[in-house]
Amino acid sequence: MFFQTFKTDVNTDNVNITRSYQPLILDTNGNNSYYVRIKSGSNPNLNQSYHYLVKGKRLSVSSNDASVLVGTSNAVNVQKSAVKWNQHLADELDSKYQRAWIVDAVATYKKSFWNGIGLHAGHQARRYTLIRVPDNSFIYNK
C-alpha cells in the first residue's frame, strides 16, 4: 500500500494532458529587444531559466521543464517527444504568430481508483513548456 501511495511513477494512461497556446510579446530592456531572456545559474546542475512575456505577464521556467526552438528548426528532443506535440498545429502557430509563441502542456492525474489511493487524483503530474522564437537574435543571454 505504501508503494502505491507514494512511489507510483507517472503513467500516460493515468493522466490527462491539456495544452495552452499563447503568442510571445517582444520585451525591451532599453537596449535590446527579445522574446526570451536566458539566465544561466552558477549551480552545479547547469540549469538555466527562461524568462518571457505573454499577455503582459513576465513568466519564467526552468530549463528542466522547457525547451526553446529557434528559427525553422523542428528538432525533437526527448522531453518534447514524450509530450506528443502535434507538428501540424505547430506549423499553424508559426504562421499565425510569426514563430513567436509558447505551448504549455500540463499533465494532471485522472480521477481513478489507483490515483485516488495514491492521493494523486486531480493533482498535477508534470508541466512542460515549449518556447518558439523566430531567430537567435531574439534571445537575450544574461
MMTF fields as JSON, N, C-alpha, C and O atoms, coordinates in Angstrom:
{
  "mmtfVersion": "1.0.0",
  "mmtfProducer": "UNKNOWN",
  "numBonds": 567,
  "numAtoms": 568,
  "numGroups": 142,
  "numChains": 1,
  "numModels": 1,
  "chainsPerModel": [1],
  "groupsPerChain": [142],
  "chainIdList": ["A"],
  "bondAtomList": [4, 2, 8, 6, 12, 10, 16, 14, 20, 18, 24, 22, 28, 26, 32, 30, 36, 34, 40, 38, 44, 42, 48, 46, 52, 50, 56, 54, 60, 58, 64, 62, 68, 66, 72, 70, 76, 74, 80, 78, 84, 82, 88, 86, 92, 90, 96, 94, 100, 98, 104, 102, 108, 106, 112, 110, 116, 114, 120, 118, 124, 122, 128, 126, 132, 130, 136, 134, 140, 138, 144, 142, 148, 146, 152, 150, 156, 154, 160, 158, 164, 162, 168, 166, 172, 170, 176, 174, 180, 178, 184, 182, 188, 186, 192, 190, 196, 194, 200, 198, 204, 202, 208, 206, 212, 210, 216, 214, 220, 218, 224, 222, 228, 226, 232, 230, 236, 234, 240, 238, 244, 242, 248, 246, 252, 250, 256, 254, 260, 258, 264, 262, 268, 266, 272, 270, 276, 274, 280, 278, 284, 282, 288, 286, 292, 290, 296, 294, 300, 298, 304, 302, 308, 306, 312, 310, 316, 314, 320, 318, 324, 322, 328, 326, 332, 330, 336, 334, 340, 338, 344, 342, 348, 346, 352, 350, 356, 354, 360, 358, 364, 362, 368, 366, 372, 370, 376, 374, 380, 378, 384, 382, 388, 386, 392, 390, 396, 394, 400, 398, 404, 402, 408, 406, 412, 410, 416, 414, 420, 418, 424, 422, 428, 426, 432, 430, 436, 434, 440, 438, 444, 442, 448, 446, 452, 450, 456, 454, 460, 458, 464, 462, 468, 466, 472, 470, 476, 474, 480, 478, 484, 482, 488, 486, 492, 490, 496, 494, 500, 498, 504, 502, 508, 506, 512, 510, 516, 514, 520, 518, 524, 522, 528, 526, 532, 530, 536, 534, 540, 538, 544, 542, 548, 546, 552, 550, 556, 554, 560, 558, 564, 562],
  "bondOrderList": [1, 1, 1, 1, 1, 1, 1, 1, 1, 1, 1, 1, 1, 1, 1, 1, 1, 1, 1, 1, 1, 1, 1, 1, 1, 1, 1, 1, 1, 1, 1, 1, 1, 1, 1, 1, 1, 1, 1, 1, 1, 1, 1, 1, 1, 1, 1, 1, 1, 1, 1, 1, 1, 1, 1, 1, 1, 1, 1, 1, 1, 1, 1, 1, 1, 1, 1, 1, 1, 1, 1, 1, 1, 1, 1, 1, 1, 1, 1, 1, 1, 1, 1, 1, 1, 1, 1, 1, 1, 1, 1, 1, 1, 1, 1, 1, 1, 1, 1, 1, 1, 1, 1, 1, 1, 1, 1, 1, 1, 1, 1, 1, 1, 1, 1, 1, 1, 1, 1, 1, 1, 1, 1, 1, 1, 1, 1, 1, 1, 1, 1, 1, 1, 1, 1, 1, 1, 1, 1, 1, 1],
  "groupList": [{"groupName": "MET", "atomNameList": ["N", "CA", "C", "O"], "elementList": ["N", "C", "C", "O"], "formalChargeList": [0, 0, 0, 0], "bondAtomList": [1, 0, 2, 1, 3, 2], "bondOrderList": [1, 1, 2], "singleLetterCode": "M", "chemCompType": "L-PEPTIDE LINKING"}, {"groupName": "PHE", "atomNameList": ["N", "CA", "C", "O"], "elementList": ["N", "C", "C", "O"], "formalChargeList": [0, 0, 0, 0], "bondAtomList": [1, 0, 2, 1, 3, 2], "bondOrderList": [1, 1, 2], "singleLetterCode": "F", "chemCompType": "L-PEPTIDE LINKING"}, {"groupName": "GLN", "atomNameList": ["N", "CA", "C", "O"], "elementList": ["N", "C", "C", "O"], "formalChargeList": [0, 0, 0, 0], "bondAtomList": [1, 0, 2, 1, 3, 2], "bondOrderList": [1, 1, 2], "singleLetterCode": "Q", "chemCompType": "L-PEPTIDE LINKING"}, {"groupName": "THR", "atomNameList": ["N", "CA", "C", "O"], "elementList": ["N", "C", "C", "O"], "formalChargeList": [0, 0, 0, 0], "bondAtomList": [1, 0, 2, 1, 3, 2], "bondOrderList": [1, 1, 2], "singleLetterCode": "T", "chemCompType": "L-PEPTIDE LINKING"}, {"groupName": "LYS", "atomNameList": ["N", "CA", "C", "O"], "elementList": ["N", "C", "C", "O"], "formalChargeList": [0, 0, 0, 0], "bondAtomList": [1, 0, 2, 1, 3, 2], "bondOrderList": [1, 1, 2], "singleLetterCode": "K", "chemCompType": "L-PEPTIDE LINKING"}, {"groupName": "ASP", "atomNameList": ["N", "CA", "C", "O"], "elementList": ["N", "C", "C", "O"], "formalChargeList": [0, 0, 0, 0], "bondAtomList": [1, 0, 2, 1, 3, 2], "bondOrderList": [1, 1, 2], "singleLetterCode": "D", "chemCompType": "L-PEPTIDE LINKING"}, {"groupName": "VAL", "atomNameList": ["N", "CA", "C", "O"], "elementList": ["N", "C", "C", "O"], "formalChargeList": [0, 0, 0, 0], "bondAtomList": [1, 0, 2, 1, 3, 2], "bondOrderList": [1, 1, 2], "singleLetterCode": "V", "chemCompType": "L-PEPTIDE LINKING"}, {"groupName": "ASN", "atomNameList": ["N", "CA", "C", "O"], "elementList": ["N", "C", "C", "O"], "formalChargeList": [0, 0, 0, 0], "bondAtomList": [1, 0, 2, 1, 3, 2], "bondOrderList": [1, 1, 2], "singleLetterCode": "N", "chemCompType": "L-PEPTIDE LINKING"}, {"groupName": "ILE", "atomNameList": ["N", "CA", "C", "O"], "elementList": ["N", "C", "C", "O"], "formalChargeList": [0, 0, 0, 0], "bondAtomList": [1, 0, 2, 1, 3, 2], "bondOrderList": [1, 1, 2], "singleLetterCode": "I", "chemCompType": "L-PEPTIDE LINKING"}, {"groupName": "ARG", "atomNameList": ["N", "CA", "C", "O"], "elementList": ["N", "C", "C", "O"], "formalChargeList": [0, 0, 0, 0], "bondAtomList": [1, 0, 2, 1, 3, 2], "bondOrderList": [1, 1, 2], "singleLetterCode": "R", "chemCompType": "L-PEPTIDE LINKING"}, {"groupName": "SER", "atomNameList": ["N", "CA", "C", "O"], "elementList": ["N", "C", "C", "O"], "formalChargeList": [0, 0, 0, 0], "bondAtomList": [1, 0, 2, 1, 3, 2], "bondOrderList": [1, 1, 2], "singleLetterCode": "S", "chemCompType": "L-PEPTIDE LINKING"}, {"groupName": "TYR", "atomNameList": ["N", "CA", "C", "O"], "elementList": ["N", "C", "C", "O"], "formalChargeList": [0, 0, 0, 0], "bondAtomList": [1, 0, 2, 1, 3, 2], "bondOrderList": [1, 1, 2], "singleLetterCode": "Y", "chemCompType": "L-PEPTIDE LINKING"}, {"groupName": "PRO", "atomNameList": ["N", "CA", "C", "O"], "elementList": ["N", "C", "C", "O"], "formalChargeList": [0, 0, 0, 0], "bondAtomList": [1, 0, 2, 1, 3, 2], "bondOrderList": [1, 1, 2], "singleLetterCode": "P", "chemCompType": "L-PEPTIDE LINKING"}, {"groupName": "LEU", "atomNameList": ["N", "CA", "C", "O"], "elementList": ["N", "C", "C", "O"], "formalChargeList": [0, 0, 0, 0], "bondAtomList": [1, 0, 2, 1, 3, 2], "bondOrderList": [1, 1, 2], "singleLetterCode": "L", "chemCompType": "L-PEPTIDE LINKING"}, {"groupName": "GLY", "atomNameList": ["N", "CA", "C", "O"], "elementList": ["N", "C", "C", "O"], "formalChargeList": [0, 0, 0, 0], "bondAtomList": [1, 0, 2, 1, 3, 2], "bondOrderList": [1, 1, 2], "singleLetterCode": "G", "chemCompType": "PEPTIDE LINKING"}, {"groupName": "HIS", "atomNameList": ["N", "CA", "C", "O"], "elementList": ["N", "C", "C", "O"], "formalChargeList": [0, 0, 0, 0], "bondAtomList": [1, 0, 2, 1, 3, 2], "bondOrderList": [1, 1, 2], "singleLetterCode": "H", "chemCompType": "L-PEPTIDE LINKING"}, {"groupName": "ALA", "atomNameList": ["N", "CA", "C", "O"], "elementList": ["N", "C", "C", "O"], "formalChargeList": [0, 0, 0, 0], "bondAtomList": [1, 0, 2, 1, 3, 2], "bondOrderList": [1, 1, 2], "singleLetterCode": "A", "chemCompType": "L-PEPTIDE LINKING"}, {"groupName": "TRP", "atomNameList": ["N", "CA", "C", "O"], "elementList": ["N", "C", "C", "O"], "formalChargeList": [0, 0, 0, 0], "bondAtomList": [1, 0, 2, 1, 3, 2], "bondOrderList": [1, 1, 2], "singleLetterCode": "W", "chemCompType": "L-PEPTIDE LINKING"}, {"groupName": "GLU", "atomNameList": ["N", "CA", "C", "O"], "elementList": ["N", "C", "C", "O"], "formalChargeList": [0, 0, 0, 0], "bondAtomList": [1, 0, 2, 1, 3, 2], "bondOrderList": [1, 1, 2], "singleLetterCode": "E", "chemCompType": "L-PEPTIDE LINKING"}],
  "groupTypeList": [0, 1, 1, 2, 3, 1, 4, 3, 5, 6, 7, 3, 5, 7, 6, 7, 8, 3, 9, 10, 11, 2, 12, 13, 8, 13, 5, 3, 7, 14, 7, 7, 10, 11, 11, 6, 9, 8, 4, 10, 14, 10, 7, 12, 7, 13, 7, 2, 10, 11, 15, 11, 13, 6, 4, 14, 4, 9, 13, 10, 6, 10, 10, 7, 5, 16, 10, 6, 13, 6, 14, 3, 10, 7, 16, 6, 7, 6, 2, 4, 10, 16, 6, 4, 17, 7, 2, 15, 13, 16, 5, 18, 13, 5, 10, 4, 11, 2, 9, 16, 17, 8, 6, 5, 16, 6, 16, 3, 11, 4, 4, 10, 1, 17, 7, 14, 8, 14, 13, 15, 16, 14, 15, 2, 16, 9, 9, 11, 3, 13, 8, 9, 6, 12, 5, 7, 10, 1, 8, 11, 7, 4],
  "groupIdList": [1, 2, 3, 4, 5, 6, 7, 8, 9, 10, 11, 12, 13, 14, 15, 16, 17, 18, 19, 20, 21, 22, 23, 24, 25, 26, 27, 28, 29, 30, 31, 32, 33, 34, 35, 36, 37, 38, 39, 40, 41, 42, 43, 44, 45, 46, 47, 48, 49, 50, 51, 52, 53, 54, 55, 56, 57, 58, 59, 60, 61, 62, 63, 64, 65, 66, 67, 68, 69, 70, 71, 72, 73, 74, 75, 76, 77, 78, 79, 80, 81, 82, 83, 84, 85, 86, 87, 88, 89, 90, 91, 92, 93, 94, 95, 96, 97, 98, 99, 100, 101, 102, 103, 104, 105, 106, 107, 108, 109, 110, 111, 112, 113, 114, 115, 116, 117, 118, 119, 120, 121, 122, 123, 124, 125, 126, 127, 128, 129, 130, 131, 132, 133, 134, 135, 136, 137, 138, 139, 140, 141, 142],
  "secStructList": [7, 2, 2, 2, 2, 2, 7, 7, 7, 7, 7, 4, 4, 4, 3, 3, 3, 3, 3, 3, 3, 3, 3, 7, 5, 7, 3, 3, 7, 1, 1, 7, 3, 3, 1, 3, 3, 3, 3, 3, 7, 7, 1, 6, 6, 7, 7, 3, 3, 3, 3, 3, 3, 3, 6, 6, 3, 3, 3, 3, 3, 3, 4, 4, 4, 3, 3, 3, 3, 3, 6, 6, 7, 7, 7, 7, 7, 2, 2, 2, 2, 2, 6, 6, 7, 7, 2, 2, 2, 2, 2, 2, 2, 2, 2, 2, 2, 6, 6, 7, 3, 3, 3, 3, 3, 3, 3, 3, 3, 7, 7, 7, 2, 2, 2, 2, 2, 6, 6, 7, 6, 6, 1, 3, 3, 3, 3, 3, 3, 3, 3, 3, 3, 1, 7, 4, 4, 4, 3, 3, 3, 7],
  "xCoordList": [0.819, 0.0, 0.872, 0.557, 1.972, 2.878, 3.428, 3.465, 3.857, 4.414, 3.381, 3.7, 2.165, 1.123, 0.798, 0.486, 0.871, 0.524, 1.601, 1.28, 2.868, 3.911, 4.937, 5.633, 5.06, 6.148, 5.706, 6.529, 4.466, 3.979, 4.506, 4.45, 5.017, 5.5, 4.332, 3.219, 4.615, 3.602, 3.414, 4.375, 2.193, 1.849, 0.893, -0.086, 1.168, 0.334, -1.102, -1.986, -1.36, -2.737, -3.501, -4.732, -2.769, -3.392, -3.44, -3.767, -3.12, -3.11, -3.892, -4.019, -4.411, -4.995, -3.989, -3.434, -3.749, -2.81, -3.593, -4.347, -3.406, -4.019, -2.91, -1.852, -3.173, -2.178, -2.796, -3.96, -2.004, -2.443, -1.399, -0.198, -1.874, -1.023, -1.154, -2.263, -0.015, -0.038, 1.072, 2.149, 0.816, 1.882, 2.848, 2.441, 4.116, 5.107, 5.014, 4.654, 5.339, 5.367, 6.821, 7.599, 7.179, 8.547, 8.847, 8.113, 9.916, 10.316, 11.484, 12.35, 11.509, 12.636, 13.182, 12.426, 14.485, 15.108, 15.85, 16.75, 15.49, 16.147, 17.212, 17.399, 17.909, 18.982, 18.658, 18.957, 18.053, 17.799, 16.311, 15.57, 15.888, 14.538, 14.665, 15.47, 13.876, 13.991, 12.662, 11.81, 12.499, 11.345, 11.663, 10.813, 12.899, 13.297, 14.615, 15.565, 14.662, 15.916, 16.366, 15.602, 17.599, 18.146, 19.11, 20.054, 18.855, 19.727, 20.375, 19.687, 21.692, 22.421, 22.753, 23.194, 22.538, 22.845, 24.265, 24.904, 24.737, 26.088, 26.042, 27.015, 24.916, 24.798, 25.458, 25.678, 25.769, 26.463, 25.609, 26.153, 24.288, 23.419, 23.353, 22.733, 23.976, 23.989, 22.586, 22.322, 21.698, 20.339, 20.314, 21.109, 19.395, 19.14, 17.686, 16.873, 17.368, 15.96, 15.625, 16.42, 14.443, 13.963, 12.884, 11.934, 13.032, 12.074, 11.443, 12.14, 10.122, 9.42, 8.143, 7.699, 7.554, 6.319, 5.178, 5.325, 4.041, 2.801, 1.663, 1.543, 0.83, -0.331, 0.032, -0.71, 1.161, 1.565, 2.134, 2.463, 2.261, 2.831, 4.239, 4.493, 5.148, 6.511, 6.577, 6.364, 6.87, 6.916, 8.319, 9.107, 8.623, 9.912, 9.704, 8.774, 10.599, 10.53, 11.953, 12.834, 12.177, 13.493, 13.763, 12.838, 15.027, 15.39, 15.087, 15.043, 14.877, 14.467, 13.063, 12.72, 12.248, 10.844, 10.482, 9.306, 11.478, 11.192, 12.259, 13.37, 11.889, 12.819, 12.568, 11.461, 13.613, 13.489, 13.78, 14.85, 12.83, 13.027, 13.358, 12.669, 14.414, 14.887, 14.755, 15.118, 14.232, 14.154, 13.225, 12.149, 13.648, 12.816, 13.107, 12.542, 13.986, 14.338, 13.155, 12.525, 12.858, 11.823, 12.428, 11.779, 13.687, 14.377, 13.607, 13.229, 13.383, 12.602, 13.555, 14.394, 13.425, 14.231, 13.404, 12.228, 14.005, 13.35, 12.089, 11.043, 12.179, 11.015, 9.88, 8.724, 10.202, 9.169, 8.451, 7.229, 9.196, 8.564, 7.713, 6.734, 8.063, 7.284, 5.912, 4.968, 5.79, 4.515, 3.653, 2.49, 4.174, 3.445, 2.905, 1.697, 3.806, 3.423, 2.861, 3.279, 1.928, 1.297, 2.015, 1.892, 2.762, 3.549, 2.669, 3.041, 1.515, 0.604, 0.134, 0.068, -0.19, -0.603, 0.557, 0.357, 1.766, 2.94, 3.137, 3.489, 2.914, 3.019, 1.963, 2.24, 0.747, -0.305, 0.067, -0.138, 0.618, 1.041, 2.175, 2.228, 3.087, 4.18, 3.64, 4.116, 2.661, 2.131, 1.268, 1.261, 0.554, -0.326, 0.452, 0.118, 1.491, 2.236, 3.665, 4.478, 3.991, 5.306, 6.453, 7.454, 6.283, 7.28, 7.675, 8.838, 6.716, 6.974, 5.798, 4.845, 5.869, 4.77, 5.28, 6.424, 4.412, 4.716, 3.554, 2.404, 3.887, 2.889, 3.196, 4.318, 2.191, 2.332, 1.509, 0.283, 2.167, 1.482, 1.478, 2.524, 0.291, 0.145, -0.51, -1.588, 0.15, -0.399, -0.969, -0.264, -2.252, -2.945, -3.426, -3.949, -3.243, -3.688, -5.196, -5.954, -5.625, -7.055, -7.638, -6.931, -8.927, -9.609, -10.004, -11.049, -9.153, -9.402, -9.14, -8.648, -9.475, -9.283, -7.819, -7.51, -6.906, -5.492, -4.895, -4.075, -5.291, -4.795, -5.38, -4.737, -6.594, -7.212, -6.497, -6.316, -6.081, -5.331, -4.013, -3.58, -3.387, -2.108, -2.247, -1.25, -3.468, -3.727, -3.247, -2.951, -3.169, -2.72, -3.881, -3.696, -5.061, -6.186, -6.418, -6.578, -6.432, -6.687, -5.479, -5.575, -4.345, -3.143, -2.26, -2.346, -1.426, -0.533, 0.574, 1.237, 0.769, 1.822, 3.09, 4.193, 2.942, 4.102, 3.658, 2.511, 4.566, 4.323, 5.546, 6.683, 5.298, 6.395, 6.037, 4.901, 7.0, 6.782, 7.708, 8.91, 7.142, 7.917, 7.851, 6.768, 9.021, 9.113, 9.676, 10.736, 8.967, 9.388, 9.771, 8.977, 10.971, 11.414, 11.862, 12.361, 11.689, 11.992, 13.476, 13.838, 14.345, 15.768, 16.582, 16.055, 17.874, 18.761, 18.858, 19.109, 18.663, 18.786, 17.67, 17.762, 16.631, 15.538, 15.719, 14.789, 16.917, 17.248, 18.31, 19.335, 18.054, 18.978, 19.609, 18.908, 20.933, 21.649, 22.132, 22.833, 21.751, 22.167, 23.191, 23.676],
  "yCoordList": [-1.184, 0.0, 1.26, 2.236, 1.235, 2.385, 2.689, 3.846, 1.643, 1.842, 2.477, 3.428, 1.973, 2.509, 3.959, 4.76, 4.287, 5.635, 6.653, 7.74, 6.337, 7.346, 7.142, 8.095, 5.956, 5.678, 5.364, 4.912, 5.58, 5.243, 6.228, 7.44, 5.717, 6.564, 7.123, 6.597, 8.205, 8.794, 7.896, 7.59, 7.477, 6.652, 7.466, 8.011, 7.555, 8.387, 7.896, 8.656, 6.639, 6.15, 6.732, 6.732, 7.228, 7.742, 9.262, 9.816, 9.958, 11.42, 11.998, 11.37, 13.199, 13.996, 15.079, 15.725, 15.284, 16.318, 17.451, 17.244, 18.653, 19.846, 20.77, 20.876, 21.428, 22.332, 23.71, 23.84, 24.746, 26.118, 26.785, 26.57, 27.592, 28.234, 29.739, 30.265, 30.436, 31.886, 32.501, 31.919, 33.682, 34.374, 35.04, 35.506, 35.08, 35.799, 37.286, 37.677, 38.11, 39.554, 39.998, 39.577, 40.842, 41.349, 42.215, 43.159, 41.899, 42.626, 43.54, 43.176, 44.708, 45.626, 46.013, 46.273, 46.05, 46.468, 47.794, 48.104, 48.56, 49.838, 49.74, 50.68, 48.63, 48.445, 47.367, 47.513, 46.3, 45.14, 44.819, 45.119, 44.215, 43.67, 42.159, 41.651, 41.449, 39.995, 39.371, 40.016, 38.11, 37.325, 36.515, 36.351, 36.007, 35.148, 35.642, 35.908, 35.76, 36.077, 34.809, 34.199, 34.427, 33.223, 33.647, 34.399, 33.153, 33.446, 32.145, 31.2, 32.099, 30.897, 30.969, 32.001, 29.873, 29.806, 29.325, 28.774, 29.542, 29.094, 27.802, 27.441, 27.114, 25.871, 24.718, 24.821, 23.645, 22.523, 21.758, 20.979, 21.957, 21.243, 21.885, 21.33, 23.042, 23.777, 24.14, 24.173, 24.407, 24.809, 26.241, 27.078, 26.502, 27.854, 28.162, 27.261, 29.446, 29.824, 30.681, 31.518, 30.462, 31.198, 32.166, 31.762, 33.449, 34.481, 35.033, 35.294, 35.212, 35.676, 36.407, 36.312, 37.143, 37.888, 37.275, 36.994, 37.07, 36.686, 37.448, 37.466, 38.075, 38.829, 39.789, 39.91, 40.466, 41.45, 40.876, 41.635, 39.562, 38.92, 38.442, 37.874, 38.675, 38.176, 36.816, 36.719, 35.782, 34.424, 33.86, 34.315, 32.876, 32.196, 30.708, 30.278, 29.939, 28.486, 27.944, 28.519, 26.853, 26.225, 25.446, 24.961, 25.333, 24.557, 23.072, 22.328, 22.631, 21.242, 20.976, 19.845, 22.035, 21.887, 22.615, 22.886, 22.941, 23.708, 23.469, 23.028, 23.771, 23.762, 25.008, 25.547, 25.463, 26.606, 26.121, 25.571, 26.324, 26.036, 27.346, 28.347, 27.345, 28.569, 28.454, 27.435, 29.508, 29.575, 28.536, 28.276, 27.945, 26.944, 25.531, 24.564, 25.413, 24.098, 23.481, 24.13, 22.246, 21.493, 20.262, 19.222, 20.389, 19.272, 18.821, 19.637, 17.54, 16.985, 16.463, 15.606, 16.985, 16.444, 15.418, 15.21, 14.796, 13.692, 14.151, 13.513, 15.262, 15.711, 16.103, 15.763, 16.815, 17.281, 16.099, 16.121, 15.074, 13.923, 13.138, 12.506, 13.166, 12.448, 13.074, 12.382, 14.383, 15.069, 14.958, 15.361, 14.435, 14.2, 15.495, 15.73, 16.321, 17.571, 17.293, 16.347, 18.105, 18.0, 18.941, 20.159, 18.4, 19.223, 20.085, 21.213, 19.576, 20.369, 21.612, 22.702, 21.444, 22.581, 23.553, 24.768, 23.026, 23.895, 24.742, 25.917, 24.155, 24.913, 26.009, 27.107, 25.719, 26.739, 27.884, 29.052, 27.543, 28.577, 29.417, 30.628, 28.77, 29.506, 30.573, 31.708, 30.219, 31.191, 32.246, 33.403, 31.874, 32.818, 33.819, 35.004, 33.351, 34.2, 34.493, 34.928, 34.275, 34.558, 33.929, 34.58, 32.663, 31.863, 32.46, 32.387, 33.046, 33.59, 33.207, 33.973, 32.016, 31.511, 30.519, 30.069, 30.189, 29.136, 28.149, 28.499, 26.928, 25.899, 25.39, 24.979, 25.426, 24.952, 23.675, 23.718, 22.546, 21.26, 20.853, 20.807, 20.561, 20.18, 18.808, 18.596, 17.882, 16.54, 16.473, 16.719, 16.137, 16.045, 14.611, 13.998, 14.079, 12.713, 12.597, 13.446, 11.529, 11.259, 10.847, 10.346, 11.066, 10.654, 9.191, 8.869, 8.322, 6.886, 6.253, 6.905, 4.983, 4.267, 4.27, 4.604, 3.9, 3.809, 5.175, 5.304, 6.184, 7.524, 8.037, 8.808, 7.612, 8.01, 7.422, 8.093, 6.139, 5.51, 6.245, 6.451, 6.635, 7.333, 8.812, 9.534, 9.276, 10.686, 11.588, 12.762, 11.047, 11.824, 12.431, 13.431, 11.855, 12.227, 13.733, 14.362, 14.294, 15.709, 16.605, 17.806, 16.069, 16.878, 16.864, 15.96, 17.865, 17.987, 16.941, 16.794, 16.217, 15.208, 15.799, 15.51, 16.624, 17.169, 18.391, 18.476, 19.331, 20.521, 20.712, 20.594, 21.008, 21.221, 22.372, 22.464, 23.249, 24.425, 24.383, 24.154, 24.606, 24.733, 26.192, 26.744, 26.811, 28.222, 28.297, 27.74, 28.983, 29.106, 30.556, 31.464, 30.782, 32.121, 32.08, 31.054, 33.195, 33.174, 33.088, 32.57, 33.592, 33.666, 33.806, 34.229, 33.45, 33.606, 35.046, 35.288, 35.998, 37.406, 37.844, 38.923, 37.043, 37.36, 36.702, 36.673, 36.173, 35.585, 36.456, 36.765, 36.848, 37.702, 36.867, 36.352, 36.731, 35.977, 36.933, 37.905, 36.645, 37.497, 36.781, 37.326],
  "zCoordList": [0.0, 0.0, 0.0, -0.682, 0.77, 0.815, -0.571, -0.992, -1.282, -2.626, -3.555, -4.268, -3.557, -4.433, -4.085, -4.967, -2.813, -2.374, -2.709, -3.189, -2.472, -2.558, -3.668, -4.022, -4.225, -5.158, -6.581, -7.377, -6.931, -8.258, -9.291, -9.079, -10.408, -11.495, -12.297, -12.26, -13.022, -13.892, -15.103, -15.809, -15.342, -16.486, -17.348, -16.84, -18.648, -19.517, -19.593, -19.989, -19.224, -19.187, -17.997, -17.986, -17.0, -15.784, -15.72, -14.671, -16.819, -16.801, -17.979, -19.03, -17.779, -18.854, -19.208, -18.319, -20.497, -20.924, -21.564, -22.515, -21.031, -21.616, -22.1, -21.481, -23.209, -23.786, -23.942, -24.318, -23.648, -23.898, -24.784, -24.624, -25.712, -26.709, -26.552, -26.466, -26.516, -26.382, -27.219, -27.348, -27.792, -28.52, -27.542, -26.478, -27.906, -27.113, -27.417, -28.527, -26.434, -26.607, -26.593, -25.737, -27.532, -27.63, -26.411, -26.122, -25.703, -24.498, -24.838, -25.633, -24.248, -24.448, -23.089, -22.153, -22.99, -21.734, -21.908, -21.127, -22.901, -23.158, -24.229, -25.002, -24.291, -25.27, -26.294, -27.479, -25.836, -26.695, -26.744, -25.808, -27.831, -27.937, -28.044, -28.824, -27.265, -27.254, -26.867, -26.256, -27.231, -26.807, -25.557, -24.682, -25.477, -24.365, -23.796, -24.533, -22.475, -21.793, -21.08, -20.332, -21.318, -20.696, -19.604, -19.841, -18.417, -17.289, -16.846, -16.457, -16.906, -16.515, -15.038, -14.53, -14.369, -12.949, -12.724, -13.62, -11.529, -11.19, -10.381, -9.718, -10.438, -9.682, -10.439, -11.646, -9.759, -10.411, -11.42, -12.203, -11.427, -12.359, -13.733, -14.64, -13.906, -15.175, -15.647, -16.848, -14.716, -15.074, -15.561, -15.134, -16.454, -16.917, -16.632, -16.425, -16.626, -16.542, -17.749, -18.177, -18.286, -19.444, -18.966, -18.296, -19.312, -18.934, -20.2, -21.181, -20.185, -21.377, -20.973, -19.829, -21.932, -21.709, -22.51, -23.699, -21.852, -22.527, -21.871, -20.645, -22.685, -22.196, -21.066, -20.092, -21.192, -20.193, -18.914, -18.002, -18.811, -17.627, -17.936, -18.998, -17.007, -17.135, -16.435, -15.227, -17.198, -16.66, -16.789, -17.618, -15.972, -16.084, -15.862, -15.18, -16.461, -16.356, -16.369, -17.01, -15.672, -15.621, -16.905, -17.556, -17.255, -18.444, -18.256, -19.235, -17.018, -16.783, -17.3, -17.644, -17.352, -17.715, -18.995, -19.238, -19.826, -21.04, -22.096, -21.801, -23.331, -24.464, -25.286, -25.301, -25.974, -26.87, -28.281, -28.547, -29.183, -30.603, -31.296, -31.1, -32.11, -32.75, -34.26, -34.849, -34.882, -36.339, -36.917, -36.379, -38.013, -38.681, -38.19, -38.699, -37.204, -36.673, -35.946, -35.111, -36.258, -35.559, -34.906, -34.797, -34.469, -33.847, -32.616, -31.776, -32.516, -31.421, -30.359, -30.636, -29.133, -28.053, -27.281, -27.581, -26.311, -25.613, -24.89, -25.008, -24.136, -23.383, -24.313, -24.061, -25.385, -26.307, -26.951, -27.099, -27.332, -27.973, -26.979, -27.376, -25.712, -24.704, -24.497, -24.117, -24.742, -24.563, -25.811, -25.782, -26.887, -28.143, -28.748, -28.763, -29.241, -29.885, -31.268, -31.936, -31.689, -32.994, -33.957, -33.829, -34.918, -35.834, -36.731, -37.055, -37.136, -37.969, -37.211, -37.779, -35.934, -35.117, -34.919, -34.917, -34.751, -34.613, -35.866, -35.77, -37.035, -38.286, -38.356, -38.838, -37.877, -37.844, -36.905, -37.232, -35.729, -34.785, -35.366, -35.149, -36.108, -36.757, -37.696, -37.687, -38.498, -39.455, -38.762, -39.183, -37.725, -37.03, -36.178, -36.158, -35.471, -34.534, -34.988, -34.173, -36.233, -36.818, -36.022, -35.723, -35.692, -34.968, -33.615, -33.219, -32.911, -31.575, -30.675, -30.533, -30.069, -29.26, -28.227, -28.285, -27.286, -26.317, -26.283, -26.546, -25.957, -25.68, -24.281, -23.983, -23.442, -22.079, -21.956, -22.057, -21.74, -21.605, -20.134, -19.485, -19.624, -18.223, -18.163, -18.719, -17.486, -17.279, -15.862, -14.883, -15.772, -14.487, -14.304, -15.234, -13.088, -12.817, -12.99, -12.52, -13.675, -13.826, -12.482, -11.607, -12.337, -11.114, -11.269, -11.833, -10.761, -10.848, -9.484, -8.563, -9.378, -8.123, -7.701, -6.557, -8.612, -8.259, -7.958, -7.05, -8.7, -8.393, -7.084, -6.373, -6.767, -5.505, -4.306, -3.29, -4.429, -3.341, -3.132, -1.998, -4.22, -4.122, -3.836, -3.807, -3.623, -3.34, -4.47, -4.246, -5.684, -6.837, -7.612, -8.306, -7.511, -8.369, -8.374, -7.328, -9.586, -9.753, -9.582, -9.836, -9.162, -8.965, -10.212, -11.043, -10.319, -11.473, -11.406, -10.379, -12.504, -12.583, -13.194, -12.73, -14.231, -14.952, -15.731, -16.17, -15.898, -16.713, -17.602, -17.146, -18.878, -19.817, -20.751, -21.216, -21.027, -21.859, -23.058, -22.923, -24.222, -25.45, -25.88, -26.076, -26.026, -26.398, -27.807, -28.092, -28.682, -30.083, -30.367, -30.118, -30.883, -31.278, -32.734, -33.196, -33.474, -34.902, -35.238, -36.294, -34.351, -34.687, -33.406, -32.377, -33.466, -32.312, -31.83, -30.65, -32.725, -32.345, -31.394, -30.808, -31.227, -30.309, -28.945, -28.139, -28.685, -27.393, -26.742, -27.349, -25.505, -24.762, -23.663, -22.792, -23.698, -22.668, -21.598, -21.879, -20.378, -19.267, -18.442, -17.451]
}
